[in-house]
Coordinates of C-alpha atoms and ligand atoms in Angstrom, one line a residue:
X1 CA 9.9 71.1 -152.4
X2 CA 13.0 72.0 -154.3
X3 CA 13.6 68.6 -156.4
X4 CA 17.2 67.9 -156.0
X5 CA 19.6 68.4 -153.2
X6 CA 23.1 68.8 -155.4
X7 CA 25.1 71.7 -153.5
X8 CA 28.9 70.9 -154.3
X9 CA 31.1 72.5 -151.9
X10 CA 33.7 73.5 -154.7
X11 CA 31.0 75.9 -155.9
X12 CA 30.3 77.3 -152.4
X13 CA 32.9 79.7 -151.5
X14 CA 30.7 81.2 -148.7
X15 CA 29.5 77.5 -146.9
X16 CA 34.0 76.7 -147.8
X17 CA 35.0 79.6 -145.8
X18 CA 33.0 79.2 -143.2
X19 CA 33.9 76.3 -142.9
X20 CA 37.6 76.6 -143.1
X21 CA 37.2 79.1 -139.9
X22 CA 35.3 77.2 -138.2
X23 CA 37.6 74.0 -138.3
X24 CA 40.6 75.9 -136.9
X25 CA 38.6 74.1 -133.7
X26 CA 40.0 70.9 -135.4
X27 CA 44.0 72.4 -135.2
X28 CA 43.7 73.4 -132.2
X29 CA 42.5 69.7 -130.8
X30 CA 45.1 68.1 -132.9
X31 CA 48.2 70.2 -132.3
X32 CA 47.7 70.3 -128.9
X33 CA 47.1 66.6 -128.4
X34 CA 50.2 66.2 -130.9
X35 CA 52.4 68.2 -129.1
X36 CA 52.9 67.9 -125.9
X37 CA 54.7 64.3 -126.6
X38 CA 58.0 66.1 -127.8
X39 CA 57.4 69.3 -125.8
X40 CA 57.8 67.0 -122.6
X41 CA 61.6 66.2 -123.1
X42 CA 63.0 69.5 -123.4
X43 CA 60.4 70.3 -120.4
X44 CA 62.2 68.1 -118.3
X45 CA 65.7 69.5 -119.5
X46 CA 64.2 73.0 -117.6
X47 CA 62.7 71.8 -114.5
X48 CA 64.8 69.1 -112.9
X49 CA 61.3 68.7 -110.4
X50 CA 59.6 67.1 -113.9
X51 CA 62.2 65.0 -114.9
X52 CA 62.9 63.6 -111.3
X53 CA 58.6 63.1 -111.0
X54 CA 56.5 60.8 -113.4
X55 CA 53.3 62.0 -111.6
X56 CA 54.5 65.7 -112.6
X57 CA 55.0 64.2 -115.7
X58 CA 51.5 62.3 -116.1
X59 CA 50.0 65.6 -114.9
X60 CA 50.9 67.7 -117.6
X61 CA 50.0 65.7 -120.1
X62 CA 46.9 64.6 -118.6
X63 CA 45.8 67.5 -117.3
X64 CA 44.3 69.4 -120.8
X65 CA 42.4 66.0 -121.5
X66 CA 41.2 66.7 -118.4
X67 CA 40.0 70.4 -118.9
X68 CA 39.2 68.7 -121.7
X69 CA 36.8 67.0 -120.1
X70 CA 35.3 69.8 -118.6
X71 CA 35.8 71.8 -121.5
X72 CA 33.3 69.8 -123.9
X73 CA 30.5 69.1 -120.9
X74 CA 30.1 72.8 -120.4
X75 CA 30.6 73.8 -124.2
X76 CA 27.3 71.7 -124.8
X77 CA 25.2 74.3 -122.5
X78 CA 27.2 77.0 -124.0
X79 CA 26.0 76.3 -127.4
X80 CA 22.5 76.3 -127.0
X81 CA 22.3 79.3 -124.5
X82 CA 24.7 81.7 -126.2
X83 CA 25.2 80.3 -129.4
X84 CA 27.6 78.4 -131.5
X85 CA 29.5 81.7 -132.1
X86 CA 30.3 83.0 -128.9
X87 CA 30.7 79.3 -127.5
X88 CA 33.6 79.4 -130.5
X89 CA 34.9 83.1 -129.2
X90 CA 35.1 81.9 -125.7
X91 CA 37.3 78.6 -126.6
X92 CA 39.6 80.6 -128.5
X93 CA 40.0 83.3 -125.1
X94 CA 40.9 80.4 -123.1
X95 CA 42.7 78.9 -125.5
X96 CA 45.6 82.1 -125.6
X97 CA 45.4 82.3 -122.7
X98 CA 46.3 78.9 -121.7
X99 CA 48.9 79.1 -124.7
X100 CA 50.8 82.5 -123.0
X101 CA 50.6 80.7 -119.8
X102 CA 52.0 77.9 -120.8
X103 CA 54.6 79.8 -122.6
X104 CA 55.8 82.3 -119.9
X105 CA 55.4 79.5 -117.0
X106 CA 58.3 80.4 -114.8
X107 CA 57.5 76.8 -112.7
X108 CA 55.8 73.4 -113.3
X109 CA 52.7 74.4 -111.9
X110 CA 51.8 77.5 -113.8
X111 CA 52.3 75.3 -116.9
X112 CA 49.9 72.4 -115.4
X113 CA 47.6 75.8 -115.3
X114 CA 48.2 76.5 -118.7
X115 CA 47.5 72.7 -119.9
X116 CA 44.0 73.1 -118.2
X117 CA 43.0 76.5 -119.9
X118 CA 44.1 74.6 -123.1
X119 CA 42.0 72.0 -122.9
X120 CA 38.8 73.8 -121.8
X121 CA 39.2 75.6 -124.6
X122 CA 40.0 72.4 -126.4
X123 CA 36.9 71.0 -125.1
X124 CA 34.6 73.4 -126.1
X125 CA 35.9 73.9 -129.6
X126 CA 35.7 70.3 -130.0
X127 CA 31.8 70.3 -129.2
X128 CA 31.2 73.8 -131.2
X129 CA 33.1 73.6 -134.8
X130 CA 31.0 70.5 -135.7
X131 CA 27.9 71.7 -134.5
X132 CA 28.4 75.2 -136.6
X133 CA 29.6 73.3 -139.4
X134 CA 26.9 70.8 -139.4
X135 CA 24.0 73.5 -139.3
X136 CA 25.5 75.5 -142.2
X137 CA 26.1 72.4 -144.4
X138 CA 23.4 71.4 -147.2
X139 CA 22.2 68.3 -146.1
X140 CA 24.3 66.9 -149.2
X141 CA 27.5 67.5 -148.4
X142 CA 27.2 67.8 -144.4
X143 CA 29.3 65.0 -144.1
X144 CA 32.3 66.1 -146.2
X145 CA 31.9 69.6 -144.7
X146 CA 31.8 68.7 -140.6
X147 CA 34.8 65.9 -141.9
X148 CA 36.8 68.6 -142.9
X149 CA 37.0 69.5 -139.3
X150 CA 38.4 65.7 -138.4
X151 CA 41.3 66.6 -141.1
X152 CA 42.2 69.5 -139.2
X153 CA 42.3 67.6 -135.9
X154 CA 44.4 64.6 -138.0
X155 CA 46.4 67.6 -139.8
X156 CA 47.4 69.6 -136.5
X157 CA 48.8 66.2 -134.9
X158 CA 50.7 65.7 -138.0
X159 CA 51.9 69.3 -138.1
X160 CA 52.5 69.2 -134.1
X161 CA 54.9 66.4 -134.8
X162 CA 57.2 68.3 -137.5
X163 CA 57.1 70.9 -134.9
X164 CA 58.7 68.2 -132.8
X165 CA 61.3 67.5 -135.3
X166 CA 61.8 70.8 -136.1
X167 CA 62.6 72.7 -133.2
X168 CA 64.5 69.9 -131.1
X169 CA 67.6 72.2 -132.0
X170 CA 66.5 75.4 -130.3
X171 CA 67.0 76.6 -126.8
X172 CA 63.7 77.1 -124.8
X173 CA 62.0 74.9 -127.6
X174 CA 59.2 73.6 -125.6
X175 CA 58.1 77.3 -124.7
X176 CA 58.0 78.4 -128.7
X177 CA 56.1 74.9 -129.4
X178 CA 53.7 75.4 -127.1
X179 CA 53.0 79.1 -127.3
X180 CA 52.6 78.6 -131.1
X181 CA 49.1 77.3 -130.8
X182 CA 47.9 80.6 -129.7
X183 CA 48.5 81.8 -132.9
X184 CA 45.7 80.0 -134.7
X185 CA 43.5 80.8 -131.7
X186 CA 44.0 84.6 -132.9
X187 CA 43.2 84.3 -135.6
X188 CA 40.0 82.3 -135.6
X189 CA 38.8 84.8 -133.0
X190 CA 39.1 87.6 -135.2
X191 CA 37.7 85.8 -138.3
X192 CA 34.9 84.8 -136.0
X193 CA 33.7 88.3 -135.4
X194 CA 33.2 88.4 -139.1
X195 CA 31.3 85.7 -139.7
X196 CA 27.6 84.9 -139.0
X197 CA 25.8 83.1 -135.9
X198 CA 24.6 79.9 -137.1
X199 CA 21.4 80.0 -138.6
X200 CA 19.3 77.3 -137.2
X201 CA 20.4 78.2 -133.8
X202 CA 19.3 81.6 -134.7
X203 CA 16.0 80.4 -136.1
X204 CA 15.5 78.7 -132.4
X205 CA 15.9 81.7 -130.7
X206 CA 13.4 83.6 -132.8
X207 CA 15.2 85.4 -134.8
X208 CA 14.0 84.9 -138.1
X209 CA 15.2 87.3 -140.2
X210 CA 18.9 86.7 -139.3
X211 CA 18.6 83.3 -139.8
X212 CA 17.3 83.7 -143.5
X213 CA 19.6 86.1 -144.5
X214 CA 22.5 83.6 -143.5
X215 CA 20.9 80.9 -145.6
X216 CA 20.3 83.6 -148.7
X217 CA 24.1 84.3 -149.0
X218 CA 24.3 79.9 -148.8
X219 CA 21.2 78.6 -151.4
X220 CA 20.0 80.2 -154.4
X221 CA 16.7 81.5 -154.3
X222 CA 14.6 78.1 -155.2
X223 CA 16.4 76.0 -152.4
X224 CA 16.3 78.8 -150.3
X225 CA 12.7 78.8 -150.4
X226 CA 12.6 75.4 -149.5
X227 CA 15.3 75.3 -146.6
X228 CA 12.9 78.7 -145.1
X229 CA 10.0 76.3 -145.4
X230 CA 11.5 73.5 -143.6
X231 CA 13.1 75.6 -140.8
X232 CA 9.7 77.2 -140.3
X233 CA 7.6 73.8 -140.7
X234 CA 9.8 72.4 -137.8
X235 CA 9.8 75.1 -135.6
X236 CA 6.0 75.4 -135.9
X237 CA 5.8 71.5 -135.0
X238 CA 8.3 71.9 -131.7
X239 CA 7.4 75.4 -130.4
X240 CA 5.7 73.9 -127.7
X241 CA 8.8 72.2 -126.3
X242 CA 10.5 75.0 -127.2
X243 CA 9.7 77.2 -124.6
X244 CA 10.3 75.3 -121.8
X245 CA 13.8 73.2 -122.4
X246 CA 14.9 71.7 -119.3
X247 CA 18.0 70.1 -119.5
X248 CA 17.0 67.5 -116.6
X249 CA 14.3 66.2 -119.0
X250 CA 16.6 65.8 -121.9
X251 CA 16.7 61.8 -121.2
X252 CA 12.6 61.3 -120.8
X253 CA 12.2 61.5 -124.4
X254 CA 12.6 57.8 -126.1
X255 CA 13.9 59.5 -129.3
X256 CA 16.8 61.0 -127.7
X257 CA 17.7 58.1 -125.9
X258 CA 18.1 56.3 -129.4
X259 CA 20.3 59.2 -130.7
X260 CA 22.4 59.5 -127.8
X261 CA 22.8 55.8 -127.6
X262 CA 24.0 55.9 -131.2
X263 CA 26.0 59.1 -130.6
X264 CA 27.8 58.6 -127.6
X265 CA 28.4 55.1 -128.3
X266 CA 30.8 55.8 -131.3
X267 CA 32.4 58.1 -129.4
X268 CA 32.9 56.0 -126.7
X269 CA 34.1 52.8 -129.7
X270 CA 36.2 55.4 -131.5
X271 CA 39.0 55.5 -128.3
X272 CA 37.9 51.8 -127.1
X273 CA 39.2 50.4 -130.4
X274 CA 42.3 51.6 -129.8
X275 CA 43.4 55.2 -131.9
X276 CA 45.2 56.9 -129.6
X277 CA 47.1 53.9 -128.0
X278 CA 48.3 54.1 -131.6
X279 CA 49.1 58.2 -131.8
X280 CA 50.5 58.3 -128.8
X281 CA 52.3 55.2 -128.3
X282 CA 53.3 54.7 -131.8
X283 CA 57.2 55.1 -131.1
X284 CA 56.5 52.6 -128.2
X285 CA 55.0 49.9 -130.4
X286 CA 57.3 50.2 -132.8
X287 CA 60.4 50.1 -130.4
X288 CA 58.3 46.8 -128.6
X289 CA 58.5 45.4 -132.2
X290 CA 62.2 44.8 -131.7
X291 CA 63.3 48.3 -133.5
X292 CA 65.2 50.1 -130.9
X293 CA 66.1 53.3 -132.9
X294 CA 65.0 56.4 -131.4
X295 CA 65.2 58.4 -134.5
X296 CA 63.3 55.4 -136.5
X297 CA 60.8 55.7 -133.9
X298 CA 60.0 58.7 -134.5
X299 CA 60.2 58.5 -138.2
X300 CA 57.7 55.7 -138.1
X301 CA 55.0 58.1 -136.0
X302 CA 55.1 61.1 -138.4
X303 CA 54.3 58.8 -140.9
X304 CA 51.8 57.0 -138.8
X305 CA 50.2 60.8 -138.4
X306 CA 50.5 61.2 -142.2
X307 CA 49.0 58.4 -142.6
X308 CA 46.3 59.4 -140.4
X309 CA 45.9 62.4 -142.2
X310 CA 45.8 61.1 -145.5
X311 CA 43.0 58.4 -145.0
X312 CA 40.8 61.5 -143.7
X313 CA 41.0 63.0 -146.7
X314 CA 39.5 59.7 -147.9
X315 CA 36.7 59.8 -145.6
X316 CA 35.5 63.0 -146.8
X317 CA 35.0 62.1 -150.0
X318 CA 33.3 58.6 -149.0
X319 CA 31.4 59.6 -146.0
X320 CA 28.4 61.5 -147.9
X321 CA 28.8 59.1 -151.2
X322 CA 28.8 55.4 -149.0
X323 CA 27.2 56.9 -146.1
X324 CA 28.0 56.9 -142.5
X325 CA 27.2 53.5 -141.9
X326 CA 28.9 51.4 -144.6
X327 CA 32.1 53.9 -143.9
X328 CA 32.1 53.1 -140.5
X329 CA 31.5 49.3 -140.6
X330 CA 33.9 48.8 -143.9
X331 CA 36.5 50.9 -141.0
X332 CA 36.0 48.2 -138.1
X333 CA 36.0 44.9 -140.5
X334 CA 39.9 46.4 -141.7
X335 CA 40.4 47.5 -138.0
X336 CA 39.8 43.9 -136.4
X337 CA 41.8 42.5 -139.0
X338 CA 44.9 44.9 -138.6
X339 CA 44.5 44.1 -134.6
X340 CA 45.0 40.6 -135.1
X341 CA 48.0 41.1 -137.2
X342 CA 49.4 43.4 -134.5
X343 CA 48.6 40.5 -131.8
X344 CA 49.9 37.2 -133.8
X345 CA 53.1 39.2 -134.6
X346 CA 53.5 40.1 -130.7
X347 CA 52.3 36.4 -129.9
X348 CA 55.4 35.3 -132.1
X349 CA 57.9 37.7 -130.8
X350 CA 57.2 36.5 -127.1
X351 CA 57.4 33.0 -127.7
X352 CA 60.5 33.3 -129.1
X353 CA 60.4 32.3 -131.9
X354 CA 59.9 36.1 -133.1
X355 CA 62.8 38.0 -135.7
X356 CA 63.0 40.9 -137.9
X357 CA 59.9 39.6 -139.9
X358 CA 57.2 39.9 -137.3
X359 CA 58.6 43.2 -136.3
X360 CA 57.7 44.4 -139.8
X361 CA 53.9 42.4 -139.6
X362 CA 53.4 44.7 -136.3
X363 CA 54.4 47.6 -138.7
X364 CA 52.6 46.3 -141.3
X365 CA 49.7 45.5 -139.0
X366 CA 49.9 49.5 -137.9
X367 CA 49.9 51.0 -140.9
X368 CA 46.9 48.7 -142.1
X369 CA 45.1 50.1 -138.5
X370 CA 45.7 53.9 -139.4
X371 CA 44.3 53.3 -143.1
X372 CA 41.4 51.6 -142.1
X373 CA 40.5 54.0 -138.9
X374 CA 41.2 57.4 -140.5
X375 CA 38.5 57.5 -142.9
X376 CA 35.5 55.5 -140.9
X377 CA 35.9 55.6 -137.2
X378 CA 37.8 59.0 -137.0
X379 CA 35.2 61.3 -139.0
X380 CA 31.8 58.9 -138.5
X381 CA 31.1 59.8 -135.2
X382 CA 31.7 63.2 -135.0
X383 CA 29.6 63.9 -138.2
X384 CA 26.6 61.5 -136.4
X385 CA 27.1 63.7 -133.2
X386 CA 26.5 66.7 -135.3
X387 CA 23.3 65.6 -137.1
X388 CA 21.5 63.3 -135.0
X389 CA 19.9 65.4 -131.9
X390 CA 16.8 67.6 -132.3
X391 CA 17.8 71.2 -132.6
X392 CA 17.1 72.6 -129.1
X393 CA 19.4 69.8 -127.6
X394 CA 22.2 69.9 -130.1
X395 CA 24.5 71.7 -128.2
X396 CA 23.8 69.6 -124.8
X397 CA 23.5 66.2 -126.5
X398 CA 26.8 66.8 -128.6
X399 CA 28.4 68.2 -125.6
X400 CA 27.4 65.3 -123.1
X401 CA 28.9 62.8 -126.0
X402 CA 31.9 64.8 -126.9
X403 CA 32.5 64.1 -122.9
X404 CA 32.4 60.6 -123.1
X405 CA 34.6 60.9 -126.2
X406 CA 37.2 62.6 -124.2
X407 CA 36.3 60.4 -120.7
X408 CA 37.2 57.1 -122.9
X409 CA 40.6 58.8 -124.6
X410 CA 41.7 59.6 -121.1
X411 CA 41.0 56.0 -119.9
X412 CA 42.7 54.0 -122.8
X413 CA 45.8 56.5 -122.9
X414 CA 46.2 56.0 -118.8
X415 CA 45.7 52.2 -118.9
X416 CA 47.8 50.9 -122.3
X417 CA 50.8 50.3 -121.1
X418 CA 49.9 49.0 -117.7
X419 CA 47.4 46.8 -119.6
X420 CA 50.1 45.8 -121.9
X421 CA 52.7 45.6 -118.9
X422 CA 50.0 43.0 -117.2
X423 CA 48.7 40.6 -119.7
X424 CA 51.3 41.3 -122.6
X425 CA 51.2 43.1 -126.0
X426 CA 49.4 40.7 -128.3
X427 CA 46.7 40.3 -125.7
X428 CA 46.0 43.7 -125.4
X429 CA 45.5 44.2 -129.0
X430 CA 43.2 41.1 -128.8
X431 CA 41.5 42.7 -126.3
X432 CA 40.9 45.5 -128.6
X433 CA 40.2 43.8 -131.8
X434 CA 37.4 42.2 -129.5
X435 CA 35.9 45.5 -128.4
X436 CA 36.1 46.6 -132.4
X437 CA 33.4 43.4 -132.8
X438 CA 31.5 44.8 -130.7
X439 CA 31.7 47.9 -132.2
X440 CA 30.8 46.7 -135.6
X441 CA 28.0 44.7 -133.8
X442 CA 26.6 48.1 -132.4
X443 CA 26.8 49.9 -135.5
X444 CA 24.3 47.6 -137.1
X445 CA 22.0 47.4 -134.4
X446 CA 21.9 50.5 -133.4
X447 CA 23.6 53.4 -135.9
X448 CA 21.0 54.3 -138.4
X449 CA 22.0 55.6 -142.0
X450 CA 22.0 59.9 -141.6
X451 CA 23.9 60.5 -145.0
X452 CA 21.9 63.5 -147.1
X453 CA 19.0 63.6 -144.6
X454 CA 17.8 66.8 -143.3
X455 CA 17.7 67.6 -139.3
X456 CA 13.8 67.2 -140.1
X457 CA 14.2 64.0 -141.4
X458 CA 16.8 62.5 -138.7
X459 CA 14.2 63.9 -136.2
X460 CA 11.7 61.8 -137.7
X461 CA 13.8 58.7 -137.9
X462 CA 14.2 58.7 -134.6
X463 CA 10.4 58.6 -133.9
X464 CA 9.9 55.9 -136.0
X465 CA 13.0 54.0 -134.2
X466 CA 11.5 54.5 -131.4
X467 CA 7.5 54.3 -132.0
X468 CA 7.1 52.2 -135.1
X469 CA 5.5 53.3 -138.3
X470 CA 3.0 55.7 -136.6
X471 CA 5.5 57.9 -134.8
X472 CA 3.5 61.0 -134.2
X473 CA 0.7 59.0 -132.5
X474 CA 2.4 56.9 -130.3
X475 CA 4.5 59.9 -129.3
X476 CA 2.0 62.0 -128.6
X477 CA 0.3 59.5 -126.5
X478 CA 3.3 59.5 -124.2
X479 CA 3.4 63.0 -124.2
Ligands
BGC1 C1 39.7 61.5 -132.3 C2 41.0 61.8 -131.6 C3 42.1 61.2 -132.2 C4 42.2 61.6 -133.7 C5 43.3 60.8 -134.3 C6 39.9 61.9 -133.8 O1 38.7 61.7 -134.5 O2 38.6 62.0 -131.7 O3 40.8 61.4 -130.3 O4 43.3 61.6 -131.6 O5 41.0 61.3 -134.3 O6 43.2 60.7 -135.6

């Protein structure tokens, strides 16, 4: 076996590009989950129906987490029957489309149409890019690389809120704001035609050559040999499941019970602890701090986004040196702690004897939340989605947990303020802070360390998770 694994991305133009392509996904998610915030009050300035109806209201925002939704359960089954670069061409189809929808809609409706063909495509792209990324990476820096796509979702909200700023001048605003995200959709589709088919997926399907001639242009010719050898090891070892994957049995197996428990359960603790109550409600909190400014609001969410941004950047660089699970546990120990700073200042505004000073601690206790979140719980569990299910489920498996990712976002953004409405602010983020123990709970028992492990050797840890130290013989007993 090749003796070191020491690929650095800086010296890998090829695995950089592709990577850069791939991760327009990422903008796409973030600017449209950015945008539509600001679009919405020069919306209601063109249809007097919106502005006079908070369900029309709720319904446009809501509805693209919704296709959302849909998007990401049926992008899993697209990426393992046609691949992860056709299941890339079709998101960025919808995508325009819903984008010139959206943009021309002469009515409310056709623009609730639009929102839905933006988050299919939405959807998808957010199962696809870190699949592709993740089978392209060295094991190394897979991480870093499938991270990079988190910065782009991170980057695009930031981005989506200048656009905010920027255009609130110009007539028809919300049109050009919204139409604008087709542009990056163009683009990646034709940059996509260019690029290659992923190559494990194409080693899956048989076709061998391909697949190696991807790799050569990634490894020189010594790891090269070794990454052929693994790929054809593996596929040697499974071609027996291979032939016959039905989706219904994807659950029988013990191992991939484990990984989806692992998987879909930090998807499911990234929105529970609370990141989008904090992106989208950020001018909220900040105005329920006791600062009433509209335009401070607003100041105070770009810079939660850049924030948000920033500490990504961070995460890239730590998530392949500390590993996935030190990252994400050193995220949820600074996470509970910011919570209960947000809560004791909220407890102290509402019994009076609150003032200017807890106002700050909330916005203190915010901007500690953003730069403890962004670089653990934003990028860990989509790089653990990426890397943790065996090859012929990858695309179903990452699917089905991007799905609860997006199921969970839509729960916590409908419920926040009601929640906060019924029990009070500094409850709710106690409530929150509580389900980040749990979190941190879960990620020692059940999140396993993935960083610089090959898809071989993930596969294997699962066996021995769930079989003991003689995995292949227990397994094959049950088999
Ligand atoms: C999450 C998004 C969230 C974003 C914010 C992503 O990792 O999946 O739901 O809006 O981070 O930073």
């Amino acid at each position: 076996m090749y003796p070191e694994r020491k690929v650095s991305a800086f010296r890998n133009p090829y695995v950089m590009g592709l990577t850069a392509v791939a991760s327009i996904g990422g903008l796409l998610f973030g600017y449209d989950t950015g945008v539509i915030s600001g679009a919405l009050l020069y919306i209601k300035d063109d249809f007097p129906a919106v502005k006079h109806s908070h369900f029309l209201q709720e319904t446009i925002v809501s509805m693209a987490g919704a296709g959302a939704i849909v998007g990401a359960a049926v992008g899993g089954w697209i990426n393992d029957a046609f691949g992860r670069k056709k299941a890339t061409i079709i998101a960025d189809v919808i995508f325009t489309l819903g984008a010139i929808v959206m943009a021309a809609a002469p009515d409310p409706y056709v623009l609730i149409l639009g929102r839905v063909l933006v988050g299919l495509g939405v959807g998808i792209a957010s199962v696809t890019a870190p699949v592709y990324i993740a089978e392209l990476s060295p094991s190394e820096i897979r991480g870093a690389l499938v991270s990079t796509n988190v910065l782009m979702i991170t980057g695009g909200q930031f981005l989506s809120y200048l656009t905010n700023l920027a255009f609130t001048q110009v007539p028809g605003t919300w049109r050009w704001m919204l139409g604008a995200s087709g542009v990056p959709a163009v683009v990646q589709f034709f940059l996509m035609l260019l690029l290659p088919e992923s190559p494990r997926w194409l080693f899956m399907k048989n076709r061998n050559e391909e697949a190696v001639a991807v790799l050569a242009n990634i490894y020189d010719i010594a790891r090269l040999e070794d990454e052929v050898a693994l790929l054809t090891t593996q596929s040697e070892n499974d071609c027996h499941k291979r032939k016959d994957i039905r989706y219904r049995d994807v659950f029988k197996s013990k191992e991939i019970r484990l990984a989806f428990l692992a998987g879909g359960g930090l998807q499911a603790f990234q929105q529970f602890t609370g990141i989008n109550t904090v992106m989208y409600y950020s001018p909220t909190i900040v105005q329920m701090a006791g600062f009433h400014s509209n335009e401070l609001a607003i100041l105070l969410s770009l810079i939660v986004a850049g924030l948000n941004a920033t500490g990504t950047v961070l995460g890239i660089y730590l998530i392949d040196h500390a590993g996935r699970r030190k990252l994400a546990l050193f995220s949820l120990g600074g996470v509970i702690a910011s919570l209960i700073i947000l809560a004791l200042s909220f407890f102290n505004q509402s019994s009076g004897s609150g003032s200017g000073l807890y106002g700050w601690l909330a916005v203190l206790g915010l901007a500690l939340y953003i730069a403890f979140f962004s670089p653990g719980m934003g990028p860990v569990p989509w790089t653990v989605n990426s890397e943790v299910y065996p090859e012929e489920y990858r695309g179903i498996c990452g699917g089905m947990s991007a799905t609860v990712n997006w199921v969970s976002n839509l729960i916590v953004a409908q419920s926040f303020l009601s929640v906060a409405d019924a029990v009070g602010t500094g409850p709710t983020f106690l409530i929150i802070a509580f389900i980040a123990v749990l979190a941190f709970v879960f990620v020692l028992v059940y999140v396993p360390e993935t960083k610089g492990l090959t898809f071989d050797e993930v596969e294997l840890l699962w066996k021995e998770r769930a079989w003991g130290i003689n995995p292949d013989a227990q397994s094959l007993l049950e088999n």
